[in-house]
CSV table of C-alpha atoms in Angstrom, one decimal:
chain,number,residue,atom,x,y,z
A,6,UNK,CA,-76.5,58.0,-266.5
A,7,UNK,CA,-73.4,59.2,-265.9
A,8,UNK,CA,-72.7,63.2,-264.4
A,9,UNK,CA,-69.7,65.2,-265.1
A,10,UNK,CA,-69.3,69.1,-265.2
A,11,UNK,CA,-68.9,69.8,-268.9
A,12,UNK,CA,-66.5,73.2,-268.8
A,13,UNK,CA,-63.3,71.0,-269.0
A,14,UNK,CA,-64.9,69.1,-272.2
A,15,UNK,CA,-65.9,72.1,-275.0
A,16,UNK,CA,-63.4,71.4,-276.3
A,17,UNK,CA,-65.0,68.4,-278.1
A,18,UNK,CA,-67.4,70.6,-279.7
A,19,UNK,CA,-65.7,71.4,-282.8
A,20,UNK,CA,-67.9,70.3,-285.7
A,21,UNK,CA,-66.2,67.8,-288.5
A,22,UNK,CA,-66.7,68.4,-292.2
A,23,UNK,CA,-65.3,65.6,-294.7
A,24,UNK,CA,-65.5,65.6,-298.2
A,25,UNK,CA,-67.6,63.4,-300.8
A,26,UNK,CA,-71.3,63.4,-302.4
A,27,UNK,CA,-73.6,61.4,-300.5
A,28,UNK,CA,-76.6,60.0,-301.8
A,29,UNK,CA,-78.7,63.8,-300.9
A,30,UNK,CA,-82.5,62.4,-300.9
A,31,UNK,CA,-81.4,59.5,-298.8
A,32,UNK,CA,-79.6,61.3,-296.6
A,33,UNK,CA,-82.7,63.6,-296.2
A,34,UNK,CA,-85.1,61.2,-295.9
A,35,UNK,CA,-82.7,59.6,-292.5
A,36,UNK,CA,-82.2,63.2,-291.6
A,37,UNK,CA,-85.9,63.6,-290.7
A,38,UNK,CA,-86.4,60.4,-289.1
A,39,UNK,CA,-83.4,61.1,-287.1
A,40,UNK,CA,-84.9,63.9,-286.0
A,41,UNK,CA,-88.3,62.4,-285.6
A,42,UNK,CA,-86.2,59.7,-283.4
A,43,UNK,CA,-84.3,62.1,-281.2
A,44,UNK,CA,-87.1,64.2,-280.4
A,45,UNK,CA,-89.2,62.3,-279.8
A,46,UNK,CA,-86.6,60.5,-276.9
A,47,UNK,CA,-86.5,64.0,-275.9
A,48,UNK,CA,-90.1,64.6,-275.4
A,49,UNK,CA,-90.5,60.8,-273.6
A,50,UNK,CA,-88.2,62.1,-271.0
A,51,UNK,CA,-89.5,65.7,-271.0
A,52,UNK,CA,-86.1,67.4,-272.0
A,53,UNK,CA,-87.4,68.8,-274.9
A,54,UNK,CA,-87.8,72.8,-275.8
A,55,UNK,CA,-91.2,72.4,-277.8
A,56,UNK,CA,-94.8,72.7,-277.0
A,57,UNK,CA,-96.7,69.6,-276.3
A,58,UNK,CA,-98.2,67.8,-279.2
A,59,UNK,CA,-96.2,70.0,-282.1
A,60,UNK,CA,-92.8,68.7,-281.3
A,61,UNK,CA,-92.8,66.3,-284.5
A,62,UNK,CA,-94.6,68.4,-286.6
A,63,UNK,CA,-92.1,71.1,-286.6
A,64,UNK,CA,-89.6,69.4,-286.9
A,65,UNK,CA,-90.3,67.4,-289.7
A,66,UNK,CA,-92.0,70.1,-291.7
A,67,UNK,CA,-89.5,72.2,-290.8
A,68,UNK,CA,-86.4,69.7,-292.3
A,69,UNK,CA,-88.7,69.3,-295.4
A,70,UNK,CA,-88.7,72.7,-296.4
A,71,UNK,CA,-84.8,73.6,-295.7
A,72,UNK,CA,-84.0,69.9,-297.1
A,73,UNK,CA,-85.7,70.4,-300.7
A,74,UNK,CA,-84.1,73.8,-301.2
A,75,UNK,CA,-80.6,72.4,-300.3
A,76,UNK,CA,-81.7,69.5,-303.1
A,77,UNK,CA,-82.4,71.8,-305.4
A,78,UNK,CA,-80.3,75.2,-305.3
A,79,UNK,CA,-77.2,74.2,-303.2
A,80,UNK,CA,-74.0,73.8,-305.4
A,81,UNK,CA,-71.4,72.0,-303.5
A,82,UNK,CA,-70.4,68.9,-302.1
A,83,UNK,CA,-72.5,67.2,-299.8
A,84,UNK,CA,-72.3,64.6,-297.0
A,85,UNK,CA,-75.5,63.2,-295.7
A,86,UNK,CA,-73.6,62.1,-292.3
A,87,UNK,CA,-72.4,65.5,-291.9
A,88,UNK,CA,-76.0,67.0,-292.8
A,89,UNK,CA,-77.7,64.6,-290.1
A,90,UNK,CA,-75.2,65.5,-287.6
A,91,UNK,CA,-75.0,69.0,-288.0
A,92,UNK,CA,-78.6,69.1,-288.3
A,93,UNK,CA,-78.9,67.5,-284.7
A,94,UNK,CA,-75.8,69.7,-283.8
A,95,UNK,CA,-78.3,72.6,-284.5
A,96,UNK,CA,-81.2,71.1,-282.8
A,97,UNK,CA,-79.4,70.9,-279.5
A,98,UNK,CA,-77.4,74.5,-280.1
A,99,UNK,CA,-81.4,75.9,-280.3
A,100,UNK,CA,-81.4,75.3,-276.6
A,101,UNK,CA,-79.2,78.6,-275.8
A,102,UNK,CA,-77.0,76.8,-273.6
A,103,UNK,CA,-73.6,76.4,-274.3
A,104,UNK,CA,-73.2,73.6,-272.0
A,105,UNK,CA,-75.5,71.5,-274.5
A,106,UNK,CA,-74.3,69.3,-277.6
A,107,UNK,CA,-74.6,66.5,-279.2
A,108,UNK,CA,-71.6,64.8,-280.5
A,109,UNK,CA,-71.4,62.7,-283.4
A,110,UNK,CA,-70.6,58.9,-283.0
A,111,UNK,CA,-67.2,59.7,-283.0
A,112,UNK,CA,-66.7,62.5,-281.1
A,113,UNK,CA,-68.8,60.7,-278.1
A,114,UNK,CA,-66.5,57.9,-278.3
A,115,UNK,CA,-63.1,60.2,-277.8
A,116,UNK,CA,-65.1,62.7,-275.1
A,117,UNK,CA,-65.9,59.0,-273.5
A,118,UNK,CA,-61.8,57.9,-273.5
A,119,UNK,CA,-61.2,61.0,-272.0
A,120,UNK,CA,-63.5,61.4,-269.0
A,121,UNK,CA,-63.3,57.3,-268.3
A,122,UNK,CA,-59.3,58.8,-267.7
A,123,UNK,CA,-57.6,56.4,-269.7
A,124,UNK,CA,-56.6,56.1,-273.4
A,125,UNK,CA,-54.4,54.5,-275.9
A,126,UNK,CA,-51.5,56.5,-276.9
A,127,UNK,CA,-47.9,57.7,-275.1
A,128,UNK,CA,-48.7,59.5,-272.4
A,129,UNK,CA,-47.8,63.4,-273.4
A,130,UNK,CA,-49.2,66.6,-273.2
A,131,UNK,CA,-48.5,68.4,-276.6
A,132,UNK,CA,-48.9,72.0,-277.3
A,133,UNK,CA,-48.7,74.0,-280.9
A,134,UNK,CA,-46.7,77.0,-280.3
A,135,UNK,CA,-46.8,77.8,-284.0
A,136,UNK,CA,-47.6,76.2,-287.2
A,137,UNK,CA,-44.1,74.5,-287.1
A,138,UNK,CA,-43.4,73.5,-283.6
A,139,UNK,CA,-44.9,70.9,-281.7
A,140,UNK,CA,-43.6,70.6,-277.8
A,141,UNK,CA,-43.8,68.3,-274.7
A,142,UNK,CA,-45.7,70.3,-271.8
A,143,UNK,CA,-45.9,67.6,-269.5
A,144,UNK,CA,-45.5,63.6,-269.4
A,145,UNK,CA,-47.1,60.7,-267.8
A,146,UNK,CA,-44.4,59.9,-265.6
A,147,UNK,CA,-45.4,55.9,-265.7
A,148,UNK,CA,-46.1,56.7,-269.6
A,149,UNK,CA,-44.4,55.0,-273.0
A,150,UNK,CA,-43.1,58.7,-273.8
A,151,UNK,CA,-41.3,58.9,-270.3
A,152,UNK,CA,-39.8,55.7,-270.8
A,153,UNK,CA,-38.4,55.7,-273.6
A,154,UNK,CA,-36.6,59.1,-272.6
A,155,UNK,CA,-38.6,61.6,-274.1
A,156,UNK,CA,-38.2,64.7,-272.0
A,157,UNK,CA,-40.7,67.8,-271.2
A,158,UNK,CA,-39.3,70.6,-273.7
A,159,UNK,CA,-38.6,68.2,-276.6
A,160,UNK,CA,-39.7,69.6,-279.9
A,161,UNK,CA,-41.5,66.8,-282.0
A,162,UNK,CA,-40.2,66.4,-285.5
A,163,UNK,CA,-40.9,63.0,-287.3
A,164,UNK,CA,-42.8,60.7,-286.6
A,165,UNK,CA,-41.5,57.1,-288.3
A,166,UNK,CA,-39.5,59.2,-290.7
A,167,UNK,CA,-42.4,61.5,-292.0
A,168,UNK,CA,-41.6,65.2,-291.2
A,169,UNK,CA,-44.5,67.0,-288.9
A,170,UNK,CA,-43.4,70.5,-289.6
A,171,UNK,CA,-46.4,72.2,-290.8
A,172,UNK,CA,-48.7,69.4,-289.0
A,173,UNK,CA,-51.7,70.4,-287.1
A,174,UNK,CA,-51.6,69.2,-283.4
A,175,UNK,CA,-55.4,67.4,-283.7
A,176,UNK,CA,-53.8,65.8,-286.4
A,177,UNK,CA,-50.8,64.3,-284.9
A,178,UNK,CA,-52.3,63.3,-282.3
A,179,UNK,CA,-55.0,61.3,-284.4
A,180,UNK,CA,-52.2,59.2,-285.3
A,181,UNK,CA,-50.8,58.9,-282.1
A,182,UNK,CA,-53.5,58.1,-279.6
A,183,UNK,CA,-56.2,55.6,-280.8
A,184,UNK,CA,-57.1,52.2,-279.7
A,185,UNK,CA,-55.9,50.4,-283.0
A,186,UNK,CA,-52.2,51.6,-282.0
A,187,UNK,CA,-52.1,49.6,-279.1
A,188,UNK,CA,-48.8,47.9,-279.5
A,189,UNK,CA,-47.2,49.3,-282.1
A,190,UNK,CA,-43.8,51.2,-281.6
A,191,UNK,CA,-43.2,54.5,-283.1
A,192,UNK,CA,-40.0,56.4,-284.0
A,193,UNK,CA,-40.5,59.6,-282.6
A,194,UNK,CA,-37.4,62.5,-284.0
A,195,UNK,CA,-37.4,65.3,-281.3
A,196,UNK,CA,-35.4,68.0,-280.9
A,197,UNK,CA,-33.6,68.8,-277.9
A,198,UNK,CA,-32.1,72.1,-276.4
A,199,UNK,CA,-29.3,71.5,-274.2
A,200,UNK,CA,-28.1,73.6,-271.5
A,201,UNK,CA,-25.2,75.3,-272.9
A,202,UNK,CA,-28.2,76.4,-275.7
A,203,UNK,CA,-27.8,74.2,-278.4
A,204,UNK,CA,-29.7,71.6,-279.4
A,205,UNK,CA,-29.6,67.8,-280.5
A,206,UNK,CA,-31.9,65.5,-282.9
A,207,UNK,CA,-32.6,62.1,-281.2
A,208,UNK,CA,-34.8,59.0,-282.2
A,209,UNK,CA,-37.0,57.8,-279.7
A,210,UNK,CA,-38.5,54.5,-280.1
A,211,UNK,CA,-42.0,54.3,-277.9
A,212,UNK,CA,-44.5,51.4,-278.1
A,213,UNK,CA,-48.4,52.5,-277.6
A,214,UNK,CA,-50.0,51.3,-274.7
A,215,UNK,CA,-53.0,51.9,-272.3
A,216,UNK,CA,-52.4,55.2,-270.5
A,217,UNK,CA,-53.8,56.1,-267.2
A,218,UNK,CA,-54.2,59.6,-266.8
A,219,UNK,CA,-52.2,61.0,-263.7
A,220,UNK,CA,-54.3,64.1,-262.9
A,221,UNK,CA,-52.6,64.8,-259.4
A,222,UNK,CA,-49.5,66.0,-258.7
A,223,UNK,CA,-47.6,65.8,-255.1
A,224,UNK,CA,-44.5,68.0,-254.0
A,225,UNK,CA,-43.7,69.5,-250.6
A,226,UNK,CA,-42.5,73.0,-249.9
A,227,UNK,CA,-40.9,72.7,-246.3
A,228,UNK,CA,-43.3,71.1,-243.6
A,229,UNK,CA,-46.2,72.3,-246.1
A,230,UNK,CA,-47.8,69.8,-248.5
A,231,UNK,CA,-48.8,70.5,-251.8
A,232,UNK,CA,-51.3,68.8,-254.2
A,233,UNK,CA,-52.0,69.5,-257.4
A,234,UNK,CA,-55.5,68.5,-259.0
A,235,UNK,CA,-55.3,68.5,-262.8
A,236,UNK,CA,-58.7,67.1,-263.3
A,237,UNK,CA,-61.7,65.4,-261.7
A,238,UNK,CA,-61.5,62.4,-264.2
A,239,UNK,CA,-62.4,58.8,-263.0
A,240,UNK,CA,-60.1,57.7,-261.3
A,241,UNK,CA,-58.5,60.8,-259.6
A,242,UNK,CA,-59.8,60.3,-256.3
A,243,UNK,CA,-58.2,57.1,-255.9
A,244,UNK,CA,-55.3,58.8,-257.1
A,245,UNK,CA,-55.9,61.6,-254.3
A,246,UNK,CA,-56.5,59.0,-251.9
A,247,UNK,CA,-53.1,57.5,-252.4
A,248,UNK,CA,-51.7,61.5,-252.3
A,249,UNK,CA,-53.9,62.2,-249.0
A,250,UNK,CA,-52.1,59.1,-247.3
A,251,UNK,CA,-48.9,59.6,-248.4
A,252,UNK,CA,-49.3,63.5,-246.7
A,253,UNK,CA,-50.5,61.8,-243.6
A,254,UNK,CA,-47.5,59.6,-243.5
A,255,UNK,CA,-45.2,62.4,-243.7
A,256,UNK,CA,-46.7,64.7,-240.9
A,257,UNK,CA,-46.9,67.8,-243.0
A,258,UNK,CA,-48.3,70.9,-240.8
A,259,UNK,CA,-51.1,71.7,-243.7
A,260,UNK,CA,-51.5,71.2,-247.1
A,261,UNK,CA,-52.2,73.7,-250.5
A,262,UNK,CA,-54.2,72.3,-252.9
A,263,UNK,CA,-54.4,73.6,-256.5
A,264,UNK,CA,-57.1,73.7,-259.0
A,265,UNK,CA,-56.0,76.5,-261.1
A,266,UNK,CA,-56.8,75.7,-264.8
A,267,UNK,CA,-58.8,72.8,-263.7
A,268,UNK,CA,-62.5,73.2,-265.6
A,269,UNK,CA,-63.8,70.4,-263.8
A,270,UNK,CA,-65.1,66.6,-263.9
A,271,UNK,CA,-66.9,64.4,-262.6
A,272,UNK,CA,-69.1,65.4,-259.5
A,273,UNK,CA,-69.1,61.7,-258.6
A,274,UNK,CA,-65.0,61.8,-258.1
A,275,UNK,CA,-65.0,66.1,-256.2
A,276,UNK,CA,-67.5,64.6,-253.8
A,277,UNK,CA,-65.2,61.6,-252.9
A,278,UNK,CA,-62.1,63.6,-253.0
A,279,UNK,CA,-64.1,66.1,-250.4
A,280,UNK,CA,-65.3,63.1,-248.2
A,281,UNK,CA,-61.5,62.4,-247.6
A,282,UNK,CA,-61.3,65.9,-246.2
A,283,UNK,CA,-64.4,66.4,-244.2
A,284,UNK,CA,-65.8,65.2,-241.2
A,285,UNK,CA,-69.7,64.4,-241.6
A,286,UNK,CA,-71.9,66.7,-242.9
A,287,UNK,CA,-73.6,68.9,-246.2
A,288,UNK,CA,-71.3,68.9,-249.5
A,289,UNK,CA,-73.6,70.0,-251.8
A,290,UNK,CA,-77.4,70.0,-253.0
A,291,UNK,CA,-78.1,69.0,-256.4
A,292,UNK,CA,-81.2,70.3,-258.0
A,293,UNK,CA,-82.5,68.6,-260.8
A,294,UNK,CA,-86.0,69.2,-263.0
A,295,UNK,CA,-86.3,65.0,-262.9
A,296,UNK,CA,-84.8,64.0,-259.8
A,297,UNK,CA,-85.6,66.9,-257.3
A,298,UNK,CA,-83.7,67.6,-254.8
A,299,UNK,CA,-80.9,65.6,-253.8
A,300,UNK,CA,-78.3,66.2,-251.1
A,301,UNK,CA,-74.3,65.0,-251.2
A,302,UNK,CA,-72.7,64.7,-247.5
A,303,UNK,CA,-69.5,63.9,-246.3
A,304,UNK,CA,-69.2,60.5,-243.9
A,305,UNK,CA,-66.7,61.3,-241.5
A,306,UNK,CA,-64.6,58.0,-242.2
A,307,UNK,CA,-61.6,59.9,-242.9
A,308,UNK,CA,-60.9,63.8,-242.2
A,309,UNK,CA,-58.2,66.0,-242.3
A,310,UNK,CA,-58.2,68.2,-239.4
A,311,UNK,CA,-55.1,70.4,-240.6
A,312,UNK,CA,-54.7,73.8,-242.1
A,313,UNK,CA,-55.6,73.7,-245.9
A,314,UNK,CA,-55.5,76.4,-248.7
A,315,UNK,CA,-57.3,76.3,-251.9
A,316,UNK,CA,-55.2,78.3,-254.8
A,317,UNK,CA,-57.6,79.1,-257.8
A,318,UNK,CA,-58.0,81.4,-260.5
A,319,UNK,CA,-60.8,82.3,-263.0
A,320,UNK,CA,-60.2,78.9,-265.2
A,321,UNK,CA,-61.0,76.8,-262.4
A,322,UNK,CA,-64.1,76.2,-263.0
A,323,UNK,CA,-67.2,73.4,-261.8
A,324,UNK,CA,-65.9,70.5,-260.0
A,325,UNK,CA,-63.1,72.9,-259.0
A,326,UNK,CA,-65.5,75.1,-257.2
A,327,UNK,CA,-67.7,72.3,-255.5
A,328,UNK,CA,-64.3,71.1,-253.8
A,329,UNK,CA,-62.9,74.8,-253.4
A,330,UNK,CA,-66.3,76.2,-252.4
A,331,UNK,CA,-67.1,73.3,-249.6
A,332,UNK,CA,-64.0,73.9,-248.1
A,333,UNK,CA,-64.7,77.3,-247.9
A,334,UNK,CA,-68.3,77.7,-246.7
A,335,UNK,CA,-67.4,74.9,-244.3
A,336,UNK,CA,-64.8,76.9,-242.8
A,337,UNK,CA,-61.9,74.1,-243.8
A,338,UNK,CA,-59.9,76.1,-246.1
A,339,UNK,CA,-58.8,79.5,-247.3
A,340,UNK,CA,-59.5,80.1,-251.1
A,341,UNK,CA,-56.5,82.5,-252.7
A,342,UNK,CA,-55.6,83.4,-255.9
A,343,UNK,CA,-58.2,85.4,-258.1
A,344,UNK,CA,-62.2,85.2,-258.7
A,345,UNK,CA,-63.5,81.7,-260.3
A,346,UNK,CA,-64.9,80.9,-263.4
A,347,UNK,CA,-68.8,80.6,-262.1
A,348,UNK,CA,-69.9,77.4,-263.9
A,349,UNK,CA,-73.0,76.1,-261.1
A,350,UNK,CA,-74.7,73.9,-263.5
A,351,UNK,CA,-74.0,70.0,-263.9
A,352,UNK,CA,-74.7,68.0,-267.6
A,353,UNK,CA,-75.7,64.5,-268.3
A,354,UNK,CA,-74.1,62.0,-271.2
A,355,UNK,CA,-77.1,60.2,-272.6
A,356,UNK,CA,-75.5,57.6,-274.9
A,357,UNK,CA,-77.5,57.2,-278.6
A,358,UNK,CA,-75.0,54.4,-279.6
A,359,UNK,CA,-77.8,51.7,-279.4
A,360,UNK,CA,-80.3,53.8,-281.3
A,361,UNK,CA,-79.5,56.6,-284.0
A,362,UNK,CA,-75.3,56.7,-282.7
A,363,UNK,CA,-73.4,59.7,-280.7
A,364,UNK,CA,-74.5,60.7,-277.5
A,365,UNK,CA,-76.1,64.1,-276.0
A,366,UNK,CA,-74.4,66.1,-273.0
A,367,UNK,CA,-77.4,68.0,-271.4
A,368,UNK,CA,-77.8,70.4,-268.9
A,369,UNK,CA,-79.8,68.7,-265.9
A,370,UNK,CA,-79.0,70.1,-262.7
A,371,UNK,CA,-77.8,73.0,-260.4
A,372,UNK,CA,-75.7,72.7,-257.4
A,373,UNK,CA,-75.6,74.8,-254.7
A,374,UNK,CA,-72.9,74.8,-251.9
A,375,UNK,CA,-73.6,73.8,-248.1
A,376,UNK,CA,-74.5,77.7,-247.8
A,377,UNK,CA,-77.3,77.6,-250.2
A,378,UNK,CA,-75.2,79.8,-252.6
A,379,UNK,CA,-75.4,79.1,-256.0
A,380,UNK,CA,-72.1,80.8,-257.9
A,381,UNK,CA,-73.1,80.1,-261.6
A,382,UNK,CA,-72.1,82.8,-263.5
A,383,UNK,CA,-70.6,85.1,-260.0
A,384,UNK,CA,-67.6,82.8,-258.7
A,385,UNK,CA,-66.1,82.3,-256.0
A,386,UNK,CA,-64.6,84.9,-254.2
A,387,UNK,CA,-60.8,84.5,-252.6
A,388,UNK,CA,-60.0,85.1,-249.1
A,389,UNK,CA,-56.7,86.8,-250.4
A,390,UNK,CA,-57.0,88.0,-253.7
A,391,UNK,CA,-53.9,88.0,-255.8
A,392,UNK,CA,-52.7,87.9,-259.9
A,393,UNK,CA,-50.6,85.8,-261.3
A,394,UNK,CA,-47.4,87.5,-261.9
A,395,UNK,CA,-46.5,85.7,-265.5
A,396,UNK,CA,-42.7,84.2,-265.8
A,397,UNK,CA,-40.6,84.6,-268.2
A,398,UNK,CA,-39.3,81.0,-269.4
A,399,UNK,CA,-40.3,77.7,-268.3
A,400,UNK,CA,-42.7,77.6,-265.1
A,401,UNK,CA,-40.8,77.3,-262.0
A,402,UNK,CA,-42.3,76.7,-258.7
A,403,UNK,CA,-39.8,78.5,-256.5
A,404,UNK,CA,-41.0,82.1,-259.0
A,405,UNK,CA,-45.0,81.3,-258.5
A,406,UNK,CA,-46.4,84.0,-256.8
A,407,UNK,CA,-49.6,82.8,-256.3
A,408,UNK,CA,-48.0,79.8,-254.3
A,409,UNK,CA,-45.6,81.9,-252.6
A,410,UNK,CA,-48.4,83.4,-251.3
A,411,UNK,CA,-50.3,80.6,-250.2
A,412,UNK,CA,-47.1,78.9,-248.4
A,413,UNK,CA,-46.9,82.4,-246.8
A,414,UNK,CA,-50.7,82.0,-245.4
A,415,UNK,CA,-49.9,78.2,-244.4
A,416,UNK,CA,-46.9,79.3,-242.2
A,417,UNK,CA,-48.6,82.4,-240.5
């Protein structure tokens, strides 16, 4: 079983509707003993929300009733994948937590790509600004984008010819980054703005290929380090470790770490990342309804025994407050920036693939911090609070406020 704080992922909870008539009392018939299947798995491991002994029964009686009145009165298409999915969609959604889900076979196979922190594709960030431009926000700097010259700011607009203007981002990227393109080269058209404001059309040819996501960021301001944590994927704490040693190597007089915007990750990866920075002692106590108690400490192998600030805001949220909350309540680290989100709870990924297909993300657990606090749903609080004072423009570091601040606190 693998655990991961689930904020970052909601995204992936976007139900799919296709087209085409399915074969409706077939699909019902599988729908109930889908149902049957999965609750029952539920039950066996006491995670499910129903009495004993009537779990089954309601169910199935339940799907017969709202299944023969679709068969008979519902005129439209219908899709007996999409009816067993969003059926067990709905089964899951009945638990009131919006943590919860179940994700159909292929949704738990792109949620997987992204959390195991690799992926077939070109290694961009791509953000819809409007229903006819599609930009570059950030690049894998080892990526197949970044190679072939494709720059942060470049406005996608054909891909091998075709024109993307109109395209929705979810779908460009579907033709982009799946494991069948591995290989393949692409002509990318971007547009270009140039610094005497105009702007050029170039052809960039990029070749598909495994992608590790770089989800820390290193820069120094002065004799003050800065690291930026994107994510908690797997992966990243290796990454950290290499930024951690590189820090060392340099002497810096402290360092500013920032998880603003991070929603979290895996709680395996924020408890390495924190044993790099403390010396022996209480991380965080996990309380789970099957496991108990159990407690994460630090191992005093490595420490950091320099001044440290934590910049956050009210999207950093789970793994980002385990790691910005130890530091705190251990006394390592000053938290500024602005209240967090409050996300104290942890979810499991229970893969289905080898029995009905998909997988289930369940709440399991609670964490509190080496305190005893629990923040889900209050935050953390700052040591200095501050807004965000939004920029005109592109982001520039040197007009960050927040940071300024920070660097400010690090020099006093």
């Amino acid at each position: 079983m693998y655990y991961y704080d689930e904020h970052k992922y909601e995204r992936f909870n976007r139900e799919r509707r296709s087209k085409g008539r399915g074969n409706f009392p077939l699909g019902f018939i599988y729908g109930v003993l889908f149902s049957v299947v999965v609750f029952t798995t539920l039950w066996r491991f006491d995670l499910g929300p129903f009495s004993e002994g009537t779990r089954s029964e309601k169910i199935v009686e339940k799907t017969e009733v709202v299944g023969k009145c679709i068969e008979e009165y519902y005129q439209g298409e219908i899709n007996e994948e999409d009816l067993v999915d969003g059926a067990t969609k709905g089964m899951v959604a009945g638990l009131g937590d919006k943590y919860s889900v179940y994700y159909s076979q292929k949704e738990y196979e792109e949620m997987m790509k992204d959390i195991e922190g690799s992926y077939v594709g070109i290694g961009v960030t791509l953000k819809q600004e409007d229903e006819n431009t599609i930009r570059v926000t950030q690049l894998n700097q080892n990526g197949p984008a970044a190679k072939a010259g494709i720059q942060e700011g470049d406005r996608f607009l054909k891909l091998d010819g075709e024109d993307i203007t109109g395209m929705a981002l979810d779908e460009l990227v579907a033709q982009i980054k799946s494991d069948a393109n591995e290989g393949r080269k692409f002509t990318i058209t971007v547009e270009r703005r140039k610094e005497d404001g105009t702007t050029e059309v170039l052809d960039k040819k990029v070749v598909c290929e495994k992608v590790t996501v770089e989800s820390i960021e290193v820069k120094q301001f002065g004799n003050i380090g800065y690291i930026r944590i994107i994510g908690f994927d797997k992966g990243t704490d290796e990454q950290f470790q290499v930024a951690m040693e590189n820090m060392r190597n340099k002497s810096v007089d402290g360092i500013v770490f920032d998880v603003r915007d991070n929603g979290g990750g895996s709680l395996d990866t924020v408890v390495a990342m924190l044993d790099e920075l403390l010396p022996e002692g209480l991380l965080l106590t996990e309380k789970s309804k099957k496991e108990g108690d159990e407690e994460f400490r630090s191992t005093d192998k490595v420490s950091y025994d320099k001044p440290m600030v934590v910049l956050m805001n009210g999207n950093s949220a789970s793994a980002s407050e385990i790691f910005a909350g130890a530091l705190q309540t251990r006394g390592a680290a000053k938290l500024i920036g602005t209240k967090s989100y409050g996300k104290g709870v942890v979810q499991s990924v229970l893969s289905l693939e080898n029995s009905c297909g998909g997988g289930l993300r369940l709440t399991t657990a609670e964490y509190f911090l080496p305190n005893g606090e629990s923040i889900h749903e209050k935050g953390l609080m700052p040591d200095v609070e501050i807004e965000y004072e939004k920029q005109k423009g592109e982001y520039k570091a040197e007009n960050d406020n927040q940071l300024a601040k920070a660097l400010e606190v690090m020099n006093q």
